[in-house]
CSV table of C-alpha atoms in Angstrom, one decimal:
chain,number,residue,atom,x,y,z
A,1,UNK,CA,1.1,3.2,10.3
A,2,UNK,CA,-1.9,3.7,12.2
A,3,UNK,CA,-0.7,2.0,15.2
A,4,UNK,CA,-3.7,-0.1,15.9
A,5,UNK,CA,-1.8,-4.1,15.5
A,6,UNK,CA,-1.0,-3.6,19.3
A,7,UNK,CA,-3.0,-1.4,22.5
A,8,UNK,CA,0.9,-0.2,23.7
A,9,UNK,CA,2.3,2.8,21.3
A,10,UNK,CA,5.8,1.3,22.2
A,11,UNK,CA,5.1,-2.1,21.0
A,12,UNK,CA,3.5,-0.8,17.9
A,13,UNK,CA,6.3,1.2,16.8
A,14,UNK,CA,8.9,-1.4,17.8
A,15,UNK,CA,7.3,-4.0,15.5
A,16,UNK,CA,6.2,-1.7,12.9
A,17,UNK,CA,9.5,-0.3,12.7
A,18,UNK,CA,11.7,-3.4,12.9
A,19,UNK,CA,9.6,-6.4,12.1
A,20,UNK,CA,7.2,-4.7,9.0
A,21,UNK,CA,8.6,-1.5,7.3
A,22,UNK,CA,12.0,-1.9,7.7
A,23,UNK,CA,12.3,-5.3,6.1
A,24,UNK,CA,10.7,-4.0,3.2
A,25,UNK,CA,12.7,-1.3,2.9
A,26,UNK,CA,9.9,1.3,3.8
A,27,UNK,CA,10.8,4.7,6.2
A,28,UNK,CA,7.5,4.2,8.4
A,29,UNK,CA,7.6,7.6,10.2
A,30,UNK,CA,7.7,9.1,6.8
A,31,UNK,CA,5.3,6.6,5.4
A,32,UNK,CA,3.2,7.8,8.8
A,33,UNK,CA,3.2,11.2,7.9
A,34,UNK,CA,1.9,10.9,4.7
A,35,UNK,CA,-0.6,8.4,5.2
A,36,UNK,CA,-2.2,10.2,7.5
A,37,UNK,CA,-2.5,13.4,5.7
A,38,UNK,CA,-4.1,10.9,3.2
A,39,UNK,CA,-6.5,10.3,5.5
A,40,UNK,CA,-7.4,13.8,6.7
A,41,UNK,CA,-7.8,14.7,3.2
A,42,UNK,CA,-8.1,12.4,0.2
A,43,UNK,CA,-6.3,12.9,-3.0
A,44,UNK,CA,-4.9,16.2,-0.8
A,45,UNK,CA,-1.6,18.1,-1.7
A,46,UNK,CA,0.4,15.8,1.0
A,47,UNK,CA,-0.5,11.9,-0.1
A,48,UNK,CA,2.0,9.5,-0.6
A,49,UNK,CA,0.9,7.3,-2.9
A,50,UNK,CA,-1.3,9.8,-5.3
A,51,UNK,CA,1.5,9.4,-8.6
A,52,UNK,CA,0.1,5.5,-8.3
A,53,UNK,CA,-3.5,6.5,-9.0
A,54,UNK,CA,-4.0,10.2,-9.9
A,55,UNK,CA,-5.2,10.9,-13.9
A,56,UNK,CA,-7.7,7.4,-13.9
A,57,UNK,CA,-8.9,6.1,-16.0
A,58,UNK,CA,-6.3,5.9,-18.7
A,59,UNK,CA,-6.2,4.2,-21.8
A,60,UNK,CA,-5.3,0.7,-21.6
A,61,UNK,CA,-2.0,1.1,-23.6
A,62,UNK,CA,-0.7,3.2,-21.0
A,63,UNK,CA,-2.0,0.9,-17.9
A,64,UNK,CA,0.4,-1.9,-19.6
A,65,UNK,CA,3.0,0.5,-19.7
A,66,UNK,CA,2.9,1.3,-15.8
A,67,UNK,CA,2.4,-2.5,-15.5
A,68,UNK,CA,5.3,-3.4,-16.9
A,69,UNK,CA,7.5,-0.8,-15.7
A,70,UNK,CA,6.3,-2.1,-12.3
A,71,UNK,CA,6.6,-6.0,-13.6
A,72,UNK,CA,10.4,-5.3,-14.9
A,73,UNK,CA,11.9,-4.1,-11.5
A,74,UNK,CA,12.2,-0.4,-13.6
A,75,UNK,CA,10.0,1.3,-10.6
A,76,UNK,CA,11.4,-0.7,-7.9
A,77,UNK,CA,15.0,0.0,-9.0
A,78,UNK,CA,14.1,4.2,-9.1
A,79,UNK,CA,13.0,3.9,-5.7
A,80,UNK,CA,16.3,1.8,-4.5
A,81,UNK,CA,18.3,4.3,-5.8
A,82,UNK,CA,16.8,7.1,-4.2
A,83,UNK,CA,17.2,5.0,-0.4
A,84,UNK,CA,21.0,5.0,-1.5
A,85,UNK,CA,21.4,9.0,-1.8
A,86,UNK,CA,19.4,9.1,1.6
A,87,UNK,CA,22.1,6.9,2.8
A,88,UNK,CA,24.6,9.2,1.9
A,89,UNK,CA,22.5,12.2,3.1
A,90,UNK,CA,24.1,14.6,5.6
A,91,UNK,CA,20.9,15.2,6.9
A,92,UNK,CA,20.2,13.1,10.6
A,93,UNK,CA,16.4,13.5,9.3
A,94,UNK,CA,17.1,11.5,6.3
A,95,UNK,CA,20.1,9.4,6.8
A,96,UNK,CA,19.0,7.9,9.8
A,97,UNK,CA,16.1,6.1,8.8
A,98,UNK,CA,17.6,5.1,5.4
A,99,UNK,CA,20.8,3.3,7.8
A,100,UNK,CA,18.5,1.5,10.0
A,101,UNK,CA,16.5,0.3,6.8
A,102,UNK,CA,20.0,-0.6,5.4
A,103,UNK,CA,21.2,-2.9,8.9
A,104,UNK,CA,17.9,-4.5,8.8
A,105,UNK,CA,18.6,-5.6,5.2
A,106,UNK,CA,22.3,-6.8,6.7
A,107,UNK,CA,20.6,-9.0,8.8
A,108,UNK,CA,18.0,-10.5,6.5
A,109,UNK,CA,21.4,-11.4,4.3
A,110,UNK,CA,23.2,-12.8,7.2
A,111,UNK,CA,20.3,-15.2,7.7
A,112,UNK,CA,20.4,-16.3,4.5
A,113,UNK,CA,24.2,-16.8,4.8
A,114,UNK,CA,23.5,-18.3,8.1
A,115,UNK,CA,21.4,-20.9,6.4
A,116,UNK,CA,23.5,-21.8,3.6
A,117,UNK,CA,22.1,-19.6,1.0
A,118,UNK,CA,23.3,-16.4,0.8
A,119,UNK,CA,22.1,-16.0,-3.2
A,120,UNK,CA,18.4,-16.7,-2.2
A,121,UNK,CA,18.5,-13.0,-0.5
A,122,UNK,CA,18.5,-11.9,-4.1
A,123,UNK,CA,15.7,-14.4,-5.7
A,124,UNK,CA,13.3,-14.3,-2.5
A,125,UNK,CA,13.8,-11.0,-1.0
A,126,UNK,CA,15.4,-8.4,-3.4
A,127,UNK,CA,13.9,-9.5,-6.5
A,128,UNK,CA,10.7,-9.9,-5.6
A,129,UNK,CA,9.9,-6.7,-3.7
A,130,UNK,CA,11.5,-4.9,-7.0
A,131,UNK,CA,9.0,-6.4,-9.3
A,132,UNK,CA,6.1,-9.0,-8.1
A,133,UNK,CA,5.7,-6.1,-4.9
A,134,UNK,CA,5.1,-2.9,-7.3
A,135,UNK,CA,3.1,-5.2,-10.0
A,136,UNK,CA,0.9,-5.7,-6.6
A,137,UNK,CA,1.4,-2.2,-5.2
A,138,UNK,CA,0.0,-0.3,-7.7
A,139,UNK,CA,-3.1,-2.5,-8.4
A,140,UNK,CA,-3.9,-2.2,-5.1
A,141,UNK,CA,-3.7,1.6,-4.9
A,142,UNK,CA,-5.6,1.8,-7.9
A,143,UNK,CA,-8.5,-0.4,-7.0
A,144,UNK,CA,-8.8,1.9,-3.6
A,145,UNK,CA,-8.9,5.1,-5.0
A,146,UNK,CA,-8.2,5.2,-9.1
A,147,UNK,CA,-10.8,7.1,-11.1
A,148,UNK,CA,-11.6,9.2,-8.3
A,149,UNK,CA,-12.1,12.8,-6.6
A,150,UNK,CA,-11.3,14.3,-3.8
A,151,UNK,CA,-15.1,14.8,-1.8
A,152,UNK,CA,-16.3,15.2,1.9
A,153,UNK,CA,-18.4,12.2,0.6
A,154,UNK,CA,-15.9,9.0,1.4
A,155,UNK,CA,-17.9,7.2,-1.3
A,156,UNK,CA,-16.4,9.3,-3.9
A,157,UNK,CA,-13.1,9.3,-2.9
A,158,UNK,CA,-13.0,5.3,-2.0
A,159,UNK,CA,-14.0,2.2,-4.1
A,160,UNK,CA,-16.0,-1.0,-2.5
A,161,UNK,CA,-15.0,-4.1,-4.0
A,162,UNK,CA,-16.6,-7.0,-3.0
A,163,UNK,CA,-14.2,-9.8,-1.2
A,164,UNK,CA,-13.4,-13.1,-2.8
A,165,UNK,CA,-10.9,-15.4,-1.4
A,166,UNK,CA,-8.2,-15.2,-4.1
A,167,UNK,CA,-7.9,-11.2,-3.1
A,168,UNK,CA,-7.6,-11.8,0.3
A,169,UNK,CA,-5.0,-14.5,-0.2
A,170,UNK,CA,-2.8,-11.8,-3.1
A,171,UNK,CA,-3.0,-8.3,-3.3
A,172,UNK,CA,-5.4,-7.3,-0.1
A,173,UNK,CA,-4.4,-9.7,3.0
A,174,UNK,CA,-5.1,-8.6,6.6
A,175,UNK,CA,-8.6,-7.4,5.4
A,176,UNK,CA,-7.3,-4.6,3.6
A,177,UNK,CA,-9.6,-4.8,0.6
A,178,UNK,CA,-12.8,-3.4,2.9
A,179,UNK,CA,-10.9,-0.1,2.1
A,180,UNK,CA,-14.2,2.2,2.1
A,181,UNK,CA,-14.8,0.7,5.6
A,182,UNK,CA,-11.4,1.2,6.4
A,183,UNK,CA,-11.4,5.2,4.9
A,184,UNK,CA,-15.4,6.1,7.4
A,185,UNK,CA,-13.7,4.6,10.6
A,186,UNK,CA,-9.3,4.6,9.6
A,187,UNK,CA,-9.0,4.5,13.8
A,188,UNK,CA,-10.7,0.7,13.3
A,189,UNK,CA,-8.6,-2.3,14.0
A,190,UNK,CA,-8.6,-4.1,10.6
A,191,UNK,CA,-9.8,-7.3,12.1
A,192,UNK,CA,-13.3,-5.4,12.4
A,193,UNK,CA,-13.3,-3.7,9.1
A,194,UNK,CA,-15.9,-6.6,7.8
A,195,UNK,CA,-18.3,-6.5,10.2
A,196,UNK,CA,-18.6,-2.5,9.7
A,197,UNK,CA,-18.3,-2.9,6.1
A,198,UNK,CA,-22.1,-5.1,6.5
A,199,UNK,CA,-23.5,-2.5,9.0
A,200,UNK,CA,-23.0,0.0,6.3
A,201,UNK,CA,-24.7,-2.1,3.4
A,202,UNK,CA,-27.9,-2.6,6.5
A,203,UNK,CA,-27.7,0.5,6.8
A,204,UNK,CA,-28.1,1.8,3.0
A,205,UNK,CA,-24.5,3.6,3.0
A,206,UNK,CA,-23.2,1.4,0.7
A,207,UNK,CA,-26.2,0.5,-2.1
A,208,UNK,CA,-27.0,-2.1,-4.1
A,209,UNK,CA,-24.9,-1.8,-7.2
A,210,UNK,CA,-22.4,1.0,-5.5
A,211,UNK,CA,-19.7,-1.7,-5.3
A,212,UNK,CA,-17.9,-3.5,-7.8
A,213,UNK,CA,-18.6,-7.5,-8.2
A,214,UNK,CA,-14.5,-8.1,-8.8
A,215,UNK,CA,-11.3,-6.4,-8.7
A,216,UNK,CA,-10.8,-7.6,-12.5
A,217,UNK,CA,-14.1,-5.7,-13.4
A,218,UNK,CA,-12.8,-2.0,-11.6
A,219,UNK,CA,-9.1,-2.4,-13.4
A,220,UNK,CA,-11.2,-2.8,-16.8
A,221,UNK,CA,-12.9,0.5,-15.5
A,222,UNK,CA,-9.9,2.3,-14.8
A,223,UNK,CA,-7.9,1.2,-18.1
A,224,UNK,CA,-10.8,1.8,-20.5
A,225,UNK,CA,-10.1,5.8,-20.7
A,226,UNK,CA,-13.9,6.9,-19.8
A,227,UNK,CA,-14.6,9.2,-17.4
Protein backbone atom coordinates (compact mmCIF):
# COMPACT_ATOMS: atom_id res chain seq x y z
CA UNK A 1 0.00 0.00 0.00
CA UNK A 2 2.61 2.41 0.50
CA UNK A 3 4.83 1.10 -2.18
CA UNK A 4 8.00 0.92 -0.24
CA UNK A 5 8.79 -3.33 -0.42
CA UNK A 6 10.59 -2.50 -3.79
CA UNK A 7 12.63 1.04 -5.15
CA UNK A 8 10.59 0.37 -8.89
CA UNK A 9 6.68 1.58 -8.70
CA UNK A 10 6.18 -1.15 -11.37
CA UNK A 11 7.52 -3.90 -9.35
CA UNK A 12 5.69 -2.79 -6.31
CA UNK A 13 2.41 -2.81 -7.78
CA UNK A 14 2.96 -5.98 -9.70
CA UNK A 15 3.64 -7.87 -6.45
CA UNK A 16 1.39 -6.07 -4.31
CA UNK A 17 -1.28 -6.57 -6.69
CA UNK A 18 -0.74 -10.24 -7.66
CA UNK A 19 1.41 -11.87 -5.06
CA UNK A 20 -0.14 -9.89 -1.60
CA UNK A 21 -3.74 -8.36 -1.93
CA UNK A 22 -5.09 -10.36 -4.46
CA UNK A 23 -4.58 -13.69 -2.73
CA UNK A 24 -6.21 -12.48 0.16
CA UNK A 25 -8.92 -11.23 -1.52
CA UNK A 26 -8.12 -7.48 -0.88
CA UNK A 27 -8.81 -4.56 -3.83
CA UNK A 28 -5.30 -2.86 -3.15
CA UNK A 29 -6.00 0.40 -5.19
CA UNK A 30 -8.97 0.83 -3.13
CA UNK A 31 -7.30 -0.40 -0.03
CA UNK A 32 -4.49 2.43 -1.30
CA UNK A 33 -6.83 5.09 -1.35
CA UNK A 34 -8.08 4.70 1.86
CA UNK A 35 -5.06 4.07 3.70
CA UNK A 36 -3.62 6.84 2.69
CA UNK A 37 -6.28 9.28 3.56
CA UNK A 38 -5.74 7.41 6.95
CA UNK A 39 -2.61 8.63 6.99
CA UNK A 40 -3.14 12.27 6.00
CA UNK A 41 -5.65 12.42 8.58
CA UNK A 42 -6.28 9.92 11.45
CA UNK A 43 -9.60 8.75 12.48
CA UNK A 44 -10.72 11.31 9.29
CA UNK A 45 -14.07 10.95 7.36
CA UNK A 46 -12.24 8.71 4.55
CA UNK A 47 -10.42 5.65 6.75
CA UNK A 48 -10.89 2.31 5.96
CA UNK A 49 -10.65 0.49 8.73
CA UNK A 50 -12.31 3.10 11.39
CA UNK A 51 -15.83 0.63 12.03
CA UNK A 52 -12.83 -1.92 13.56
CA UNK A 53 -11.80 0.64 16.17
CA UNK A 54 -14.05 3.73 16.46
CA UNK A 55 -16.30 4.04 19.97
CA UNK A 56 -13.10 2.36 22.36
CA UNK A 57 -13.19 1.38 24.93
CA UNK A 58 -16.28 -0.65 25.16
CA UNK A 59 -17.44 -2.91 27.74
CA UNK A 60 -16.05 -6.27 27.65
CA UNK A 61 -19.38 -7.96 26.80
CA UNK A 62 -19.45 -6.31 23.65
CA UNK A 63 -15.55 -6.87 22.81
CA UNK A 64 -16.49 -10.79 22.97
CA UNK A 65 -19.30 -10.10 20.77
CA UNK A 66 -17.05 -8.52 17.93
CA UNK A 67 -14.64 -11.36 18.81
CA UNK A 68 -16.74 -13.92 18.08
CA UNK A 69 -18.52 -12.57 15.22
CA UNK A 70 -14.92 -12.27 13.89
CA UNK A 71 -13.89 -15.95 15.39
CA UNK A 72 -17.25 -17.56 13.62
CA UNK A 73 -16.47 -16.50 9.94
CA UNK A 74 -19.89 -14.11 10.47
CA UNK A 75 -17.61 -10.90 9.44
CA UNK A 76 -15.59 -12.60 6.97
CA UNK A 77 -18.66 -14.06 5.27
CA UNK A 78 -20.36 -10.18 5.10
CA UNK A 79 -17.37 -9.12 3.39
CA UNK A 80 -17.34 -12.26 0.79
CA UNK A 81 -20.57 -11.42 -0.13
CA UNK A 82 -20.15 -7.98 -0.85
CA UNK A 83 -16.86 -9.04 -3.35
CA UNK A 84 -19.62 -11.25 -5.10
CA UNK A 85 -22.16 -8.17 -5.98
CA UNK A 86 -18.88 -6.33 -7.13
CA UNK A 87 -18.40 -9.23 -9.34
CA UNK A 88 -21.56 -8.81 -10.83
CA UNK A 89 -21.18 -4.89 -10.92
CA UNK A 90 -21.66 -3.21 -14.28
CA UNK A 91 -19.40 -0.75 -13.24
CA UNK A 92 -15.48 -1.26 -14.95
CA UNK A 93 -14.42 0.60 -11.64
CA UNK A 94 -15.76 -2.11 -9.51
CA UNK A 95 -15.98 -5.24 -11.40
CA UNK A 96 -12.66 -5.23 -12.58
CA UNK A 97 -10.75 -5.54 -9.58
CA UNK A 98 -13.28 -7.87 -7.92
CA UNK A 99 -12.63 -10.40 -11.37
CA UNK A 100 -8.90 -10.25 -11.08
CA UNK A 101 -9.31 -10.95 -7.15
CA UNK A 102 -11.68 -13.82 -8.34
CA UNK A 103 -8.91 -15.51 -11.14
CA UNK A 104 -6.29 -15.23 -8.53
CA UNK A 105 -8.49 -17.32 -6.22
CA UNK A 106 -8.89 -19.84 -9.49
CA UNK A 107 -5.43 -20.34 -9.41
CA UNK A 108 -4.76 -20.78 -5.72
CA UNK A 109 -7.63 -23.78 -6.26
CA UNK A 110 -5.94 -25.13 -9.26
CA UNK A 111 -2.86 -25.60 -7.23
CA UNK A 112 -4.41 -27.31 -4.72
CA UNK A 113 -6.07 -29.51 -7.40
CA UNK A 114 -2.67 -29.69 -9.01
CA UNK A 115 -1.33 -31.22 -5.87
CA UNK A 116 -3.88 -33.60 -5.07
CA UNK A 117 -5.92 -31.66 -2.67
CA UNK A 118 -8.38 -29.72 -3.96
CA UNK A 119 -10.49 -29.69 -0.43
CA UNK A 120 -7.48 -28.15 1.43
CA UNK A 121 -8.32 -24.73 -0.50
CA UNK A 122 -11.22 -24.63 1.82
CA UNK A 123 -9.44 -25.65 5.33
CA UNK A 124 -6.11 -23.72 4.61
CA UNK A 125 -7.08 -20.81 2.56
CA UNK A 126 -10.87 -20.00 2.69
CA UNK A 127 -11.54 -20.89 6.07
CA UNK A 128 -8.95 -19.42 7.67
CA UNK A 129 -8.94 -15.87 6.16
CA UNK A 130 -12.88 -15.95 7.12
CA UNK A 131 -12.19 -16.50 10.74
CA UNK A 132 -8.54 -16.88 12.31
CA UNK A 133 -7.71 -13.51 9.73
CA UNK A 134 -10.54 -11.10 11.19
CA UNK A 135 -10.06 -12.68 14.98
CA UNK A 136 -6.37 -11.17 14.01
CA UNK A 137 -7.49 -8.16 12.00
CA UNK A 138 -9.36 -6.50 14.38
CA UNK A 139 -6.95 -6.96 17.40
CA UNK A 140 -4.55 -5.52 15.47
CA UNK A 141 -6.47 -2.43 14.37
CA UNK A 142 -7.47 -1.92 17.78
CA UNK A 143 -4.13 -2.13 19.51
CA UNK A 144 -2.96 0.71 16.79
CA UNK A 145 -5.51 3.08 17.20
CA UNK A 146 -8.56 1.89 19.69
CA UNK A 147 -9.43 4.28 22.40
CA UNK A 148 -8.21 7.11 20.54
CA UNK A 149 -8.71 10.81 18.94
CA UNK A 150 -8.14 12.27 16.01
CA UNK A 151 -5.00 15.02 17.04
CA UNK A 152 -2.08 16.83 15.09
CA UNK A 153 -0.16 15.08 18.07
CA UNK A 154 0.52 11.31 16.46
CA UNK A 155 0.84 10.23 20.15
CA UNK A 156 -2.78 10.66 20.48
CA UNK A 157 -3.94 9.15 17.64
CA UNK A 158 -1.33 6.03 17.73
CA UNK A 159 -0.56 3.49 20.48
CA UNK A 160 3.24 2.20 21.33
CA UNK A 161 3.35 -1.24 22.43
CA UNK A 162 6.32 -2.64 23.28
CA UNK A 163 7.61 -5.80 21.00
CA UNK A 164 7.82 -9.29 22.29
CA UNK A 165 8.54 -12.11 20.08
CA UNK A 166 5.23 -13.95 20.14
CA UNK A 167 3.59 -10.52 18.47
CA UNK A 168 6.03 -10.43 15.93
CA UNK A 169 5.62 -14.09 15.11
CA UNK A 170 1.14 -13.64 15.19
CA UNK A 171 -0.73 -10.70 14.79
CA UNK A 172 2.22 -7.86 13.91
CA UNK A 173 4.91 -9.65 11.44
CA UNK A 174 7.09 -7.51 9.11
CA UNK A 175 7.64 -4.99 12.05
CA UNK A 176 4.32 -3.74 11.90
CA UNK A 177 3.72 -3.47 15.64
CA UNK A 178 6.25 -0.19 15.89
CA UNK A 179 2.97 1.40 14.50
CA UNK A 180 3.63 4.96 16.21
CA UNK A 181 7.04 4.84 14.40
CA UNK A 182 5.43 3.73 11.48
CA UNK A 183 2.34 6.76 11.73
CA UNK A 184 5.72 10.07 12.45
CA UNK A 185 7.64 8.71 9.20
CA UNK A 186 4.57 6.21 7.07
CA UNK A 187 7.16 6.98 3.88
CA UNK A 188 9.78 4.62 6.12
CA UNK A 189 10.60 1.13 4.84
CA UNK A 190 9.33 -1.13 7.59
CA UNK A 191 12.62 -2.83 7.98
CA UNK A 192 13.77 0.58 9.69
CA UNK A 193 10.70 1.26 11.75
CA UNK A 194 12.76 -0.13 15.01
CA UNK A 195 15.65 1.74 14.84
CA UNK A 196 13.44 5.07 14.63
CA UNK A 197 11.15 3.73 17.05
CA UNK A 198 14.66 3.93 19.77
CA UNK A 199 15.69 7.36 18.35
CA UNK A 200 12.35 8.55 19.44
CA UNK A 201 12.47 6.97 23.06
CA UNK A 202 16.54 8.89 23.06
CA UNK A 203 15.02 11.51 22.07
CA UNK A 204 12.09 11.89 24.81
CA UNK A 205 9.13 11.56 22.09
CA UNK A 206 8.07 8.56 23.38
CA UNK A 207 8.31 8.69 27.53
CA UNK A 208 8.89 6.46 30.04
CA UNK A 209 5.45 4.92 30.79
CA UNK A 210 3.80 6.38 27.33
CA UNK A 211 3.81 2.82 25.98
CA UNK A 212 2.12 -0.19 26.93
CA UNK A 213 4.30 -3.25 28.50
CA UNK A 214 1.94 -5.92 26.30
CA UNK A 215 -0.62 -6.16 23.77
CA UNK A 216 -2.78 -8.21 26.42
CA UNK A 217 -2.52 -5.19 28.84
CA UNK A 218 -3.93 -2.33 25.96
CA UNK A 219 -7.01 -5.03 24.91
CA UNK A 220 -7.83 -5.07 28.85
CA UNK A 221 -7.70 -1.14 28.38
CA UNK A 222 -9.88 -0.94 25.47
CA UNK A 223 -12.58 -3.62 26.77
CA UNK A 224 -12.84 -2.30 30.25
CA UNK A 225 -15.45 0.67 29.14
CA UNK A 226 -13.37 3.72 30.78
CA UNK A 227 -12.52 6.53 29.11
Amino acid sequence: AHRLLFARRSVNDFVGRWLVADPVMVPIDLYRRGHMAHHREEFGPNEPDIPLYRGYPIARASMRRKLTRDALGITGWKLTKGLARAVRSPEPNVHRPARCILAVQVVIFGVFCAVGHPWLYLFLWQLPQLTIWRFMNRLRSIAEHGGLHASRDRRETTHSVRQSMLGRLTIVPYNTGWHLAHHVDSGLPFRSLPKLHDELVRSGYIQPGFEYRTYPALWRKLASGTK
